[in-house]
Amino acid sequence: MSAFEDGYVPLVSVASLQLYNHMAEEATARTCANETCRGSFVRWRGRAEYGRNRTTGIKFCTRECAHAQREHRRSR
């Protein structure tokens, strides 16, 4: 029985497909500006409708990271 037959997909297959999709759409990988996150992202994960996530003019990966960084700057 293969991994595909029992409903599981190997992680390397998923990662390869995601990388291919980013390359096909010429997406730009960014680093979150939140000092405690610094995660990589392509689209801002907000409350947008399906397929409407922002890809330009963004510094943070999520609204929560933007808020956390703003609070961090205020506390200095």
mmCIF file with all atom_site columns, N, CA and C in Angstrom, residues 33-70:
data_model
loop_
_atom_site.group_PDB
_atom_site.id
_atom_site.type_symbol
_atom_site.label_atom_id
_atom_site.label_alt_id
_atom_site.label_comp_id
_atom_site.label_asym_id
_atom_site.label_entity_id
_atom_site.label_seq_id
_atom_site.pdbx_PDB_ins_code
_atom_site.Cartn_x
_atom_site.Cartn_y
_atom_site.Cartn_z
_atom_site.occupancy
_atom_site.B_iso_or_equiv
_atom_site.pdbx_formal_charge
_atom_site.auth_seq_id
_atom_site.auth_comp_id
_atom_site.auth_asym_id
_atom_site.auth_atom_id
_atom_site.pdbx_PDB_model_num
ATOM 1   N N  . ALA A 1 33 ? 8.343   41.490 9.516  1.00 0.00 ? 33 ALA A N  1
ATOM 2   C CA . ALA A 1 33 ? 9.039   42.571 10.206 1.00 0.00 ? 33 ALA A CA 1
ATOM 3   C C  . ALA A 1 33 ? 8.858   42.516 11.715 1.00 0.00 ? 33 ALA A C  1
ATOM 4   N N  . ASN A 1 34 ? 8.045   41.600 12.215 1.00 0.00 ? 34 ASN A N  1
ATOM 5   C CA . ASN A 1 34 ? 7.878   41.436 13.655 1.00 0.00 ? 34 ASN A CA 1
ATOM 6   C C  . ASN A 1 34 ? 9.164   40.839 14.209 1.00 0.00 ? 34 ASN A C  1
ATOM 7   N N  . GLU A 1 35 ? 9.769   41.523 15.193 1.00 0.00 ? 35 GLU A N  1
ATOM 8   C CA . GLU A 1 35 ? 11.062  41.104 15.729 1.00 0.00 ? 35 GLU A CA 1
ATOM 9   C C  . GLU A 1 35 ? 11.030  39.719 16.357 1.00 0.00 ? 35 GLU A C  1
ATOM 10  N N  . THR A 1 36 ? 9.878   39.278 16.850 1.00 0.00 ? 36 THR A N  1
ATOM 11  C CA . THR A 1 36 ? 9.800   37.966 17.482 1.00 0.00 ? 36 THR A CA 1
ATOM 12  C C  . THR A 1 36 ? 9.350   36.877 16.516 1.00 0.00 ? 36 THR A C  1
ATOM 13  N N  . CYS A 1 37 ? 8.887   37.224 15.336 1.00 0.00 ? 37 CYS A N  1
ATOM 14  C CA . CYS A 1 37 ? 8.407   36.231 14.371 1.00 0.00 ? 37 CYS A CA 1
ATOM 15  C C  . CYS A 1 37 ? 9.486   35.912 13.339 1.00 0.00 ? 37 CYS A C  1
ATOM 16  N N  . ARG A 1 38 ? 9.809   36.884 12.504 1.00 0.00 ? 38 ARG A N  1
ATOM 17  C CA . ARG A 1 38 ? 10.793  36.739 11.427 1.00 0.00 ? 38 ARG A CA 1
ATOM 18  C C  . ARG A 1 38 ? 10.508  35.553 10.507 1.00 0.00 ? 38 ARG A C  1
ATOM 19  N N  . GLY A 1 39 ? 9.244   35.149 10.407 1.00 0.00 ? 39 GLY A N  1
ATOM 20  C CA . GLY A 1 39 ? 8.868   34.050 9.530  1.00 0.00 ? 39 GLY A CA 1
ATOM 21  C C  . GLY A 1 39 ? 8.838   34.468 8.071  1.00 0.00 ? 39 GLY A C  1
ATOM 22  N N  . SER A 1 40 ? 8.977   33.515 7.179  1.00 0.00 ? 40 SER A N  1
ATOM 23  C CA . SER A 1 40 ? 8.900   33.773 5.742  1.00 0.00 ? 40 SER A CA 1
ATOM 24  C C  . SER A 1 40 ? 7.457   33.628 5.283  1.00 0.00 ? 40 SER A C  1
ATOM 25  N N  . PHE A 1 41 ? 7.066   34.471 4.332  1.00 0.00 ? 41 PHE A N  1
ATOM 26  C CA . PHE A 1 41 ? 5.709   34.410 3.804  1.00 0.00 ? 41 PHE A CA 1
ATOM 27  C C  . PHE A 1 41 ? 5.665   35.012 2.418  1.00 0.00 ? 41 PHE A C  1
ATOM 28  N N  . VAL A 1 42 ? 4.620   34.706 1.685  1.00 0.00 ? 42 VAL A N  1
ATOM 29  C CA . VAL A 1 42 ? 4.401   35.255 0.347  1.00 0.00 ? 42 VAL A CA 1
ATOM 30  C C  . VAL A 1 42 ? 3.195   36.173 0.357  1.00 0.00 ? 42 VAL A C  1
ATOM 31  N N  . ARG A 1 43 ? 2.124   35.730 1.020  1.00 0.00 ? 43 ARG A N  1
ATOM 32  C CA . ARG A 1 43 ? 0.887   36.507 1.088  1.00 0.00 ? 43 ARG A CA 1
ATOM 33  C C  . ARG A 1 43 ? 0.567   36.846 2.530  1.00 0.00 ? 43 ARG A C  1
ATOM 34  N N  . TRP A 1 44 ? -0.031  37.997 2.713  1.00 0.00 ? 44 TRP A N  1
ATOM 35  C CA . TRP A 1 44 ? -0.517  38.395 4.029  1.00 0.00 ? 44 TRP A CA 1
ATOM 36  C C  . TRP A 1 44 ? -1.742  37.562 4.344  1.00 0.00 ? 44 TRP A C  1
ATOM 37  N N  . ARG A 1 45 ? -1.719  36.868 5.479  1.00 0.00 ? 45 ARG A N  1
ATOM 38  C CA . ARG A 1 45 ? -2.835  36.017 5.861  1.00 0.00 ? 45 ARG A CA 1
ATOM 39  C C  . ARG A 1 45 ? -3.815  36.819 6.696  1.00 0.00 ? 45 ARG A C  1
ATOM 40  N N  . GLY A 1 46 ? -4.760  37.433 6.041  1.00 0.00 ? 46 GLY A N  1
ATOM 41  C CA . GLY A 1 46 ? -5.761  38.231 6.721  1.00 0.00 ? 46 GLY A CA 1
ATOM 42  C C  . GLY A 1 46 ? -7.139  37.629 6.580  1.00 0.00 ? 46 GLY A C  1
ATOM 43  N N  . ARG A 1 47 ? -8.141  38.470 6.696  1.00 0.00 ? 47 ARG A N  1
ATOM 44  C CA . ARG A 1 47 ? -9.519  37.990 6.623  1.00 0.00 ? 47 ARG A CA 1
ATOM 45  C C  . ARG A 1 47 ? -10.118 38.235 5.241  1.00 0.00 ? 47 ARG A C  1
ATOM 46  N N  . ALA A 1 48 ? -9.309  38.140 4.214  1.00 0.00 ? 48 ALA A N  1
ATOM 47  C CA . ALA A 1 48 ? -9.772  38.383 2.852  1.00 0.00 ? 48 ALA A CA 1
ATOM 48  C C  . ALA A 1 48 ? -10.564 37.192 2.334  1.00 0.00 ? 48 ALA A C  1
ATOM 49  N N  . GLU A 1 49 ? -11.345 37.456 1.314  1.00 0.00 ? 49 GLU A N  1
ATOM 50  C CA . GLU A 1 49 ? -12.055 36.375 0.642  1.00 0.00 ? 49 GLU A CA 1
ATOM 51  C C  . GLU A 1 49 ? -11.035 35.457 -0.022 1.00 0.00 ? 49 GLU A C  1
ATOM 52  N N  . TYR A 1 50 ? -11.483 34.262 -0.398 1.00 0.00 ? 50 TYR A N  1
ATOM 53  C CA . TYR A 1 50 ? -10.607 33.288 -1.030 1.00 0.00 ? 50 TYR A CA 1
ATOM 54  C C  . TYR A 1 50 ? -9.901  33.898 -2.246 1.00 0.00 ? 50 TYR A C  1
ATOM 55  N N  . GLY A 1 51 ? -8.585  33.761 -2.275 1.00 0.00 ? 51 GLY A N  1
ATOM 56  C CA . GLY A 1 51 ? -7.802  34.233 -3.409 1.00 0.00 ? 51 GLY A CA 1
ATOM 57  C C  . GLY A 1 51 ? -7.546  35.726 -3.434 1.00 0.00 ? 51 GLY A C  1
ATOM 58  N N  . ARG A 1 52 ? -7.876  36.434 -2.367 1.00 0.00 ? 52 ARG A N  1
ATOM 59  C CA . ARG A 1 52 ? -7.726  37.883 -2.359 1.00 0.00 ? 52 ARG A CA 1
ATOM 60  C C  . ARG A 1 52 ? -6.697  38.373 -1.343 1.00 0.00 ? 52 ARG A C  1
ATOM 61  N N  . ASN A 1 53 ? -5.804  37.516 -0.893 1.00 0.00 ? 53 ASN A N  1
ATOM 62  C CA . ASN A 1 53 ? -4.790  37.925 0.073  1.00 0.00 ? 53 ASN A CA 1
ATOM 63  C C  . ASN A 1 53 ? -3.784  38.853 -0.584 1.00 0.00 ? 53 ASN A C  1
ATOM 64  N N  . ARG A 1 54 ? -3.335  39.862 0.154  1.00 0.00 ? 54 ARG A N  1
ATOM 65  C CA . ARG A 1 54 ? -2.429  40.861 -0.393 1.00 0.00 ? 54 ARG A CA 1
ATOM 66  C C  . ARG A 1 54 ? -1.038  40.297 -0.626 1.00 0.00 ? 54 ARG A C  1
ATOM 67  N N  . THR A 1 55 ? -0.398  40.775 -1.685 1.00 0.00 ? 55 THR A N  1
ATOM 68  C CA . THR A 1 55 ? 0.966   40.354 -1.993 1.00 0.00 ? 55 THR A CA 1
ATOM 69  C C  . THR A 1 55 ? 1.910   41.540 -2.142 1.00 0.00 ? 55 THR A C  1
ATOM 70  N N  . THR A 1 56 ? 1.401   42.764 -2.105 1.00 0.00 ? 56 THR A N  1
ATOM 71  C CA . THR A 1 56 ? 2.252   43.943 -2.254 1.00 0.00 ? 56 THR A CA 1
ATOM 72  C C  . THR A 1 56 ? 2.029   44.901 -1.092 1.00 0.00 ? 56 THR A C  1
ATOM 73  N N  . GLY A 1 57 ? 3.072   45.666 -0.762 1.00 0.00 ? 57 GLY A N  1
ATOM 74  C CA . GLY A 1 57 ? 2.965   46.665 0.288  1.00 0.00 ? 57 GLY A CA 1
ATOM 75  C C  . GLY A 1 57 ? 2.762   46.080 1.673  1.00 0.00 ? 57 GLY A C  1
ATOM 76  N N  . ILE A 1 58 ? 3.323   44.923 1.940  1.00 0.00 ? 58 ILE A N  1
ATOM 77  C CA . ILE A 1 58 ? 3.122   44.274 3.225  1.00 0.00 ? 58 ILE A CA 1
ATOM 78  C C  . ILE A 1 58 ? 4.456   44.045 3.928  1.00 0.00 ? 58 ILE A C  1
ATOM 79  N N  . LYS A 1 59 ? 4.446   44.136 5.262  1.00 0.00 ? 59 LYS A N  1
ATOM 80  C CA . LYS A 1 59 ? 5.653   43.912 6.050  1.00 0.00 ? 59 LYS A CA 1
ATOM 81  C C  . LYS A 1 59 ? 5.485   42.777 7.052  1.00 0.00 ? 59 LYS A C  1
ATOM 82  N N  . PHE A 1 60 ? 4.253   42.434 7.366  1.00 0.00 ? 60 PHE A N  1
ATOM 83  C CA . PHE A 1 60 ? 3.994   41.428 8.386  1.00 0.00 ? 60 PHE A CA 1
ATOM 84  C C  . PHE A 1 60 ? 3.222   40.260 7.779  1.00 0.00 ? 60 PHE A C  1
ATOM 85  N N  . CYS A 1 61 ? 3.421   39.068 8.328  1.00 0.00 ? 61 CYS A N  1
ATOM 86  C CA . CYS A 1 61 ? 2.765   37.887 7.775  1.00 0.00 ? 61 CYS A CA 1
ATOM 87  C C  . CYS A 1 61 ? 1.283   37.829 8.163  1.00 0.00 ? 61 CYS A C  1
ATOM 88  N N  . THR A 1 62 ? 0.924   38.345 9.324  1.00 0.00 ? 62 THR A N  1
ATOM 89  C CA . THR A 1 62 ? -0.465  38.329 9.778  1.00 0.00 ? 62 THR A CA 1
ATOM 90  C C  . THR A 1 62 ? -0.802  39.635 10.490 1.00 0.00 ? 62 THR A C  1
ATOM 91  N N  . ARG A 1 63 ? -2.068  39.846 10.690 1.00 0.00 ? 63 ARG A N  1
ATOM 92  C CA . ARG A 1 63 ? -2.532  41.002 11.449 1.00 0.00 ? 63 ARG A CA 1
ATOM 93  C C  . ARG A 1 63 ? -2.026  40.929 12.891 1.00 0.00 ? 63 ARG A C  1
ATOM 94  N N  . GLU A 1 64 ? -1.975  39.707 13.429 1.00 0.00 ? 64 GLU A N  1
ATOM 95  C CA . GLU A 1 64 ? -1.511  39.518 14.794 1.00 0.00 ? 64 GLU A CA 1
ATOM 96  C C  . GLU A 1 64 ? -0.050  39.938 14.946 1.00 0.00 ? 64 GLU A C  1
ATOM 97  N N  . CYS A 1 65 ? 0.790   39.623 13.955 1.00 0.00 ? 65 CYS A N  1
ATOM 98  C CA . CYS A 1 65 ? 2.197   40.029 14.004 1.00 0.00 ? 65 CYS A CA 1
ATOM 99  C C  . CYS A 1 65 ? 2.333   41.549 13.925 1.00 0.00 ? 65 CYS A C  1
ATOM 100 N N  . ALA A 1 66 ? 1.539   42.188 13.109 1.00 0.00 ? 66 ALA A N  1
ATOM 101 C CA . ALA A 1 66 ? 1.572   43.646 13.010 1.00 0.00 ? 66 ALA A CA 1
ATOM 102 C C  . ALA A 1 66 ? 1.175   44.268 14.342 1.00 0.00 ? 66 ALA A C  1
ATOM 103 N N  . HIS A 1 67 ? 0.136   43.738 14.955 1.00 0.00 ? 67 HIS A N  1
ATOM 104 C CA . HIS A 1 67 ? -0.325  44.261 16.246 1.00 0.00 ? 67 HIS A CA 1
ATOM 105 C C  . HIS A 1 67 ? 0.720   44.023 17.337 1.00 0.00 ? 67 HIS A C  1
ATOM 106 N N  . ALA A 1 68 ? 1.314   42.834 17.371 1.00 0.00 ? 68 ALA A N  1
ATOM 107 C CA . ALA A 1 68 ? 2.325   42.519 18.378 1.00 0.00 ? 68 ALA A CA 1
ATOM 108 C C  . ALA A 1 68 ? 3.541   43.428 18.250 1.00 0.00 ? 68 ALA A C  1
ATOM 109 N N  . GLN A 1 69 ? 3.967   43.720 17.025 1.00 0.00 ? 69 GLN A N  1
ATOM 110 C CA . GLN A 1 69 ? 5.112   44.607 16.820 1.00 0.00 ? 69 GLN A CA 1
ATOM 111 C C  . GLN A 1 69 ? 4.776   46.030 17.244 1.00 0.00 ? 69 GLN A C  1
ATOM 112 N N  . ARG A 1 70 ? 3.566   46.475 16.958 1.00 0.00 ? 70 ARG A N  1
ATOM 113 C CA . ARG A 1 70 ? 3.132   47.814 17.364 1.00 0.00 ? 70 ARG A CA 1
ATOM 114 C C  . ARG A 1 70 ? 3.140   47.919 18.893 1.00 0.00 ? 70 ARG A C  1
#
